[in-house]
Amino acid sequence: MSIALNIETLQKELKTMDVTLVAVSKTKPVKDILEAYAAGQRVFGENMVQELLEKEEALPKDIAWHLIGHLQTNKVKYIAHFVAMIESVDSLKLLKEIDKHAAKHNRVIDCLLQVYIADEDSKFGLDHAELIELLRDEEFAAMQHVRIRGLMGIATNTENEKVIKEEFYELKMLFDGIKTSFYRGVESFDTLSMGMSSDYKLAVENGSNMVRLGSTVFGKRVVKHFKLKDDDN
Ligand SMILES: *Cc1c(COP(=O)(O)O)cnc(C)c1O
């Protein structure tokens, strides 16, 4: 299957369910992204700041770039002028930095709060208590340049569908609870980003309305095409 065909097939499948496709283009070359773009895809996800910057510069300006990987506070300044959504907000400190730099560019940046749902220590994200604490914070309440659109989560990397399903179910319940308690009547709190190539169908069945698909769109990631100047972000 070609990238263009993958996009068309996925878009057809997801549109009927009102699910947004984020095409995760990390490690993939600009020409692959252009092929997806030509097939109508406009939302792309990257997890490294340096790679995102290089691609943003090389590619059409009507692409909505989502940062989906862990973001260090000292790198917010590089992406604040263009990033469409930061899906991986995992601390108040990071949110403050996003608010500060968005203000400098007269922007309001859409953010998702990343919640830790996996049964693994390696994943970033807020736990339930930290999430509630953030939402109740006075400084947070005063922020004018970030808009919380919803939650994001990454399920455990396992073959066990029951485990994955439980994690997605838990995140959906949490999303509904947060909506009721903190965002009642706030229409812009509308996004639950969960599901990757291996588990997006389960995610959608359990209430996801944004899926982040890399290999299903672009094929397997084998080598890193991008040399990163920094070792992480
Ligand atoms: C890489 C990545 C994806 C996409 O992974 P695939 O398994 O290739 O679909 C989704 N979300 C995040 C946060 C990622 O880092």
Coordinates of N, CA and C in Angstrom, one line a residue, residues 30-186:
V30 N 10.8 14.2 4.4 CA 9.9 15.2 3.9 C 9.1 14.7 2.7
K31 N 9.7 13.9 1.8 CA 8.9 13.5 0.6 C 7.8 12.5 1.0
D32 N 7.9 11.8 2.1 CA 6.8 10.9 2.5 C 5.6 11.8 3.1
I33 N 6.0 12.9 3.8 CA 5.0 13.8 4.3 C 4.3 14.5 3.2
L34 N 5.0 14.8 2.2 CA 4.4 15.5 1.0 C 3.4 14.6 0.3
E35 N 3.7 13.3 0.3 CA 2.8 12.3 -0.3 C 1.5 12.3 0.5
A36 N 1.6 12.3 1.8 CA 0.4 12.2 2.6 C -0.4 13.6 2.5
Y37 N 0.4 14.6 2.4 CA -0.2 16.0 2.2 C -1.0 16.0 0.9
A38 N -0.4 15.5 -0.2 CA -1.1 15.5 -1.5 C -2.3 14.7 -1.4
A39 N -2.4 13.7 -0.5 CA -3.6 12.9 -0.4 C -4.6 13.6 0.5
G40 N -4.3 14.8 1.0 CA -5.3 15.5 1.8 C -5.0 15.6 3.2
Q41 N -4.0 15.0 3.7 CA -3.7 15.0 5.2 C -3.1 16.3 5.6
R42 N -3.6 16.9 6.6 CA -3.0 18.2 7.1 C -2.5 18.2 8.5
V43 N -2.9 17.2 9.3 CA -2.4 17.1 10.7 C -1.3 16.1 10.8
F44 N -0.1 16.6 11.3 CA 1.0 15.7 11.4 C 1.6 15.8 12.8
G45 N 2.1 14.7 13.3 CA 2.7 14.6 14.7 C 4.2 14.3 14.6
E46 N 4.9 15.1 15.4 CA 6.4 14.8 15.6 C 6.7 14.8 17.1
N47 N 7.7 14.0 17.5 CA 8.0 13.9 18.9 C 9.3 14.6 19.3
M48 N 10.1 15.1 18.3 CA 11.4 15.7 18.6 C 11.4 17.2 18.1
V49 N 11.8 18.1 18.9 CA 11.7 19.5 18.5 C 12.6 19.8 17.3
Q50 N 13.8 19.4 17.3 CA 14.7 19.7 16.2 C 14.2 19.2 14.9
E51 N 13.7 18.0 14.9 CA 13.1 17.4 13.7 C 11.9 18.1 13.2
L52 N 11.1 18.5 14.2 CA 9.8 19.3 13.9 C 10.2 20.6 13.2
L53 N 11.2 21.3 13.7 CA 11.6 22.6 13.2 C 12.1 22.4 11.7
E54 N 12.9 21.4 11.5 CA 13.4 21.2 10.1 C 12.3 20.9 9.1
K55 N 11.3 20.1 9.6 CA 10.2 19.8 8.7 C 9.2 21.0 8.5
E56 N 9.0 21.7 9.6 CA 8.1 22.8 9.5 C 8.6 23.8 8.4
E57 N 9.9 24.0 8.5 CA 10.5 24.9 7.5 C 10.4 24.5 6.1
A58 N 10.5 23.2 5.9 CA 10.6 22.6 4.5 C 9.2 22.4 3.9
L59 N 8.2 22.4 4.7 CA 6.9 21.9 4.3 C 5.8 23.0 4.2
P60 N 4.7 22.8 3.5 CA 3.6 23.8 3.4 C 3.2 24.3 4.7
K61 N 2.8 25.6 4.7 CA 2.5 26.3 6.0 C 1.1 26.0 6.5
D62 N 0.3 25.4 5.7 CA -1.1 25.0 6.2 C -1.1 23.7 6.9
I63 N 0.0 23.1 7.2 CA 0.1 21.9 8.0 C -0.1 22.3 9.5
A64 N -1.0 21.5 10.2 CA -1.1 21.7 11.6 C -0.2 20.7 12.3
W65 N 0.8 21.2 12.9 CA 1.8 20.3 13.6 C 1.5 20.1 15.0
H66 N 1.5 18.8 15.4 CA 1.2 18.4 16.8 C 2.5 17.9 17.4
L67 N 2.9 18.5 18.5 CA 4.0 17.9 19.2 C 3.5 16.8 20.1
I68 N 4.0 15.6 20.0 CA 3.4 14.5 20.7 C 4.4 13.8 21.7
G69 N 5.6 14.3 21.7 CA 6.6 13.7 22.6 C 6.9 14.6 23.7
H70 N 7.6 14.0 24.7 CA 8.0 14.8 25.9 C 8.7 16.1 25.5
L71 N 8.3 17.2 26.1 CA 8.8 18.5 25.7 C 9.5 19.1 26.9
Q72 N 10.8 19.5 26.7 CA 11.5 20.2 27.7 C 11.1 21.6 27.7
T73 N 11.1 22.2 28.9 CA 10.6 23.6 29.0 C 11.5 24.5 28.2
N74 N 12.8 24.3 28.2 CA 13.7 25.2 27.5 C 13.6 25.1 25.9
K75 N 12.8 24.2 25.4 CA 12.6 24.1 24.0 C 11.3 24.7 23.5
V76 N 10.4 25.1 24.4 CA 9.1 25.6 24.1 C 9.3 26.8 23.1
K77 N 10.3 27.6 23.4 CA 10.5 28.9 22.6 C 10.7 28.7 21.1
Y78 N 11.2 27.5 20.8 CA 11.5 27.2 19.3 C 10.2 26.9 18.5
I79 N 9.2 26.4 19.2 CA 8.0 26.0 18.5 C 6.7 26.8 18.7
A80 N 6.8 27.8 19.7 CA 5.6 28.5 20.1 C 5.0 29.3 19.0
H81 N 5.8 29.7 18.0 CA 5.2 30.6 17.0 C 4.3 29.8 16.0
F82 N 4.4 28.5 15.9 CA 3.7 27.8 14.9 C 2.9 26.6 15.3
V83 N 3.4 25.9 16.4 CA 2.8 24.6 16.8 C 1.3 24.7 16.9
A84 N 0.5 23.8 16.3 CA -0.9 23.8 16.4 C -1.5 23.2 17.7
M85 N -0.8 22.2 18.2 CA -1.2 21.6 19.4 C 0.0 20.9 20.1
I86 N 0.0 21.0 21.4 CA 1.0 20.3 22.2 C 0.2 19.2 22.9
E87 N 0.4 18.0 22.5 CA -0.4 16.9 23.1 C 0.2 16.3 24.4
S88 N 1.4 16.7 24.7 CA 2.2 16.0 25.7 C 2.5 16.9 26.9
V89 N 1.6 17.7 27.3 CA 1.8 18.6 28.5 C 1.7 17.7 29.8
D90 N 2.8 17.7 30.5 CA 2.8 16.8 31.6 C 3.2 17.5 32.9
S91 N 3.3 18.8 32.9 CA 3.5 19.5 34.2 C 3.0 20.9 34.1
L92 N 2.8 21.5 35.3 CA 2.4 22.9 35.4 C 3.5 23.8 34.9
K93 N 4.7 23.4 35.2 CA 5.9 24.2 34.8 C 6.0 24.3 33.3
L94 N 5.7 23.2 32.6 CA 5.7 23.3 31.1 C 4.6 24.1 30.6
L95 N 3.5 24.0 31.2 CA 2.3 24.8 30.8 C 2.6 26.3 31.0
K96 N 3.2 26.7 32.1 CA 3.6 28.1 32.3 C 4.5 28.6 31.2
E97 N 5.4 27.8 30.8 CA 6.4 28.1 29.8 C 5.7 28.3 28.4
I98 N 4.8 27.4 28.1 CA 4.0 27.5 26.9 C 3.2 28.8 26.9
D99 N 2.5 29.1 28.0 CA 1.7 30.3 28.2 C 2.5 31.5 27.9
K100 N 3.7 31.5 28.5 CA 4.6 32.7 28.4 C 5.1 32.9 26.9
H101 N 5.5 31.9 26.2 CA 6.0 32.0 24.9 C 4.8 32.2 23.9
A102 N 3.7 31.7 24.1 CA 2.5 31.9 23.3 C 2.1 33.4 23.4
A103 N 2.2 33.9 24.6 CA 1.9 35.4 24.8 C 2.8 36.3 23.9
K104 N 4.1 35.9 23.9 CA 5.0 36.7 23.1 C 4.6 36.7 21.6
H105 N 4.0 35.7 21.1 CA 3.6 35.6 19.7 C 2.1 35.9 19.6
N106 N 1.5 36.5 20.6 CA 0.1 36.8 20.5 C -0.8 35.6 20.2
R107 N -0.4 34.4 20.7 CA -1.2 33.2 20.3 C -1.8 32.6 21.5
V108 N -2.8 31.8 21.2 CA -3.3 30.8 22.2 C -3.0 29.4 21.7
I109 N -2.2 28.7 22.5 CA -1.8 27.4 22.0 C -2.7 26.3 22.6
D110 N -3.3 25.4 21.7 CA -4.1 24.3 22.1 C -3.2 23.2 22.7
C111 N -3.6 22.7 23.9 CA -2.8 21.7 24.6 C -3.7 20.6 25.0
L112 N -3.1 19.4 25.1 CA -3.7 18.3 25.8 C -2.9 18.0 27.0
L113 N -3.5 17.6 28.1 CA -2.8 17.1 29.3 C -2.6 15.6 29.1
Q114 N -1.3 15.2 29.2 CA -1.0 13.8 29.0 C -1.1 13.1 30.3
V115 N -1.9 12.1 30.3 CA -2.2 11.3 31.5 C -1.5 10.0 31.4
Y116 N -0.9 9.6 32.5 CA -0.2 8.3 32.6 C -1.2 7.2 32.8
I117 N -1.3 6.3 31.8 CA -2.3 5.2 32.0 C -1.6 3.9 31.9
A118 N -0.4 3.8 31.4 CA 0.3 2.6 31.1 C 0.8 1.9 32.3
D119 N 1.0 0.6 32.2 CA 1.6 -0.2 33.2 C 3.1 -0.3 33.0
E120 N 3.7 0.8 32.8 CA 5.2 0.8 32.5 C 5.8 2.1 33.1
D121 N 7.0 2.0 33.5 CA 7.6 3.2 34.2 C 8.1 4.2 33.2
S122 N 8.3 3.8 31.9 CA 9.0 4.6 31.0 C 8.2 5.8 30.4
K123 N 6.9 5.7 30.6 CA 6.0 6.7 29.9 C 5.8 8.0 30.8
F124 N 5.8 9.1 30.1 CA 5.6 10.4 30.7 C 4.1 10.6 31.0
G125 N 3.8 11.5 31.8 CA 2.4 11.9 32.0 C 2.0 12.1 33.4
L126 N 0.9 12.8 33.6 CA 0.4 13.1 35.0 C -0.4 12.0 35.5
D127 N -0.3 11.7 36.8 CA -1.2 10.8 37.4 C -2.5 11.5 37.8
H128 N -3.5 10.8 38.2 CA -4.8 11.5 38.5 C -4.7 12.6 39.5
A129 N -3.9 12.4 40.5 CA -3.8 13.4 41.6 C -3.1 14.7 41.0
E130 N -2.0 14.4 40.3 CA -1.3 15.6 39.7 C -2.2 16.3 38.7
L131 N -3.0 15.6 38.0 CA -3.9 16.2 37.0 C -4.9 17.2 37.7
I132 N -5.5 16.7 38.8 CA -6.5 17.4 39.5 C -5.8 18.7 40.1
E133 N -4.6 18.4 40.7 CA -3.9 19.5 41.3 C -3.6 20.6 40.3
L134 N -3.2 20.2 39.1 CA -2.9 21.2 38.0 C -4.2 22.0 37.7
L135 N -5.3 21.3 37.5 CA -6.5 22.0 37.1 C -7.1 22.9 38.2
R136 N -6.6 22.7 39.5 CA -7.1 23.5 40.6 C -6.1 24.7 40.8
D137 N -5.0 24.7 40.2 CA -4.0 25.6 40.5 C -4.4 27.1 40.1
E138 N -4.0 28.0 40.9 CA -4.4 29.4 40.7 C -3.7 30.0 39.5
E139 N -2.4 29.7 39.4 CA -1.6 30.2 38.3 C -2.2 29.7 37.0
F140 N -2.6 28.4 37.0 CA -3.2 27.8 35.8 C -4.4 28.6 35.4
A141 N -5.2 28.9 36.4 CA -6.5 29.5 36.1 C -6.3 30.9 35.5
A142 N -5.2 31.5 35.7 CA -4.9 32.9 35.2 C -4.3 32.8 33.8
M143 N -3.9 31.7 33.3 CA -3.3 31.6 32.0 C -4.2 32.0 30.9
Q144 N -3.7 32.9 30.0 CA -4.5 33.4 28.9 C -4.1 32.9 27.6
H145 N -3.0 32.2 27.5 CA -2.4 31.9 26.2 C -2.3 30.4 25.9
V146 N -2.9 29.6 26.8 CA -3.1 28.2 26.5 C -4.5 27.8 26.6
R147 N -4.9 26.9 25.8 CA -6.3 26.4 25.8 C -6.3 24.9 26.0
I148 N -6.8 24.4 27.1 CA -6.8 22.9 27.3 C -7.9 22.3 26.5
R149 N -7.5 21.5 25.5 CA -8.5 20.9 24.6 C -9.0 19.5 25.1
G150 N -8.2 18.9 26.0 CA -8.6 17.6 26.4 C -7.4 16.8 27.0
L151 N -7.5 15.5 26.9 CA -6.4 14.6 27.4 C -5.8 13.7 26.4
M152 N -4.6 13.3 26.7 CA -3.9 12.3 25.8 C -3.3 11.2 26.7
G153 N -3.3 10.0 26.1 CA -2.7 8.9 26.9 C -2.1 7.9 25.9
I154 N -1.1 7.1 26.5 CA -0.5 6.1 25.7 C -0.7 4.8 26.5
A155 N -1.3 3.8 25.9 CA -1.5 2.5 26.6 C -0.3 1.7 26.6
T156 N -0.3 0.7 27.5 CA 0.8 -0.2 27.6 C 1.1 -0.9 26.3
N157 N 2.4 -1.1 26.0 CA 2.8 -1.8 24.8 C 2.7 -3.3 25.1
T158 N 1.5 -3.9 24.8 CA 1.3 -5.3 25.1 C 0.4 -5.9 24.1
E159 N 0.4 -7.2 23.9 CA -0.5 -7.9 23.1 C -1.9 -8.1 23.8
N160 N -1.8 -7.9 25.1 CA -3.0 -8.2 25.9 C -4.1 -7.1 25.7
E161 N -5.1 -7.4 24.9 CA -6.1 -6.5 24.5 C -6.9 -6.0 25.8
K162 N -7.1 -6.9 26.7 CA -7.9 -6.6 27.9 C -7.2 -5.5 28.7
V163 N -5.9 -5.6 28.8 CA -5.2 -4.5 29.5 C -5.3 -3.2 28.8
I164 N -5.1 -3.2 27.5 CA -5.2 -2.0 26.7 C -6.6 -1.3 26.8
K165 N -7.6 -2.2 26.7 CA -9.0 -1.8 26.7 C -9.3 -1.1 28.1
E166 N -8.8 -1.7 29.2 CA -9.0 -1.2 30.5 C -8.4 0.2 30.6
E167 N -7.2 0.3 30.1 CA -6.5 1.6 30.2 C -7.3 2.7 29.4
F168 N -7.7 2.4 28.2 CA -8.5 3.3 27.4 C -9.8 3.7 28.1
Y169 N -10.5 2.7 28.7 CA -11.7 2.9 29.4 C -11.5 3.8 30.5
E170 N -10.4 3.6 31.3 CA -10.1 4.4 32.4 C -9.9 5.9 32.0
L171 N -9.2 6.1 30.9 CA -8.9 7.4 30.4 C -10.2 8.1 29.9
K172 N -11.1 7.4 29.3 CA -12.3 7.9 28.9 C -13.2 8.4 30.1
M173 N -13.2 7.5 31.1 CA -13.9 7.9 32.3 C -13.4 9.1 33.0
L174 N -12.0 9.2 33.0 CA -11.4 10.4 33.5 C -11.7 11.6 32.7
F175 N -11.7 11.5 31.4 CA -12.0 12.6 30.5 C -13.4 13.1 30.8
D176 N -14.4 12.2 30.9 CA -15.7 12.6 31.2 C -15.9 13.3 32.5
G177 N -15.2 12.7 33.5 CA -15.2 13.3 34.8 C -14.6 14.7 34.9
I178 N -13.5 14.9 34.2 CA -12.8 16.2 34.2 C -13.7 17.2 33.4
K179 N -14.3 16.7 32.4 CA -15.2 17.6 31.6 C -16.4 18.1 32.5
T180 N -17.0 17.2 33.2 CA -18.1 17.5 34.1 C -17.6 18.5 35.2
S181 N -16.5 18.2 35.8 CA -16.1 18.9 37.0 C -15.4 20.2 36.7
F182 N -14.7 20.3 35.6 CA -13.9 21.5 35.3 C -14.2 22.2 34.0
Y183 N -14.9 21.5 33.1 CA -15.1 22.1 31.8 C -16.6 22.0 31.3
R184 N -17.5 22.0 32.3 CA -18.9 21.8 31.9 C -19.3 23.0 31.0
G185 N -19.8 22.6 29.9 CA -20.3 23.7 29.0 C -19.2 24.3 28.2
V186 N -18.0 23.9 28.4 CA -16.9 24.5 27.6 C -16.6 23.6 26.4

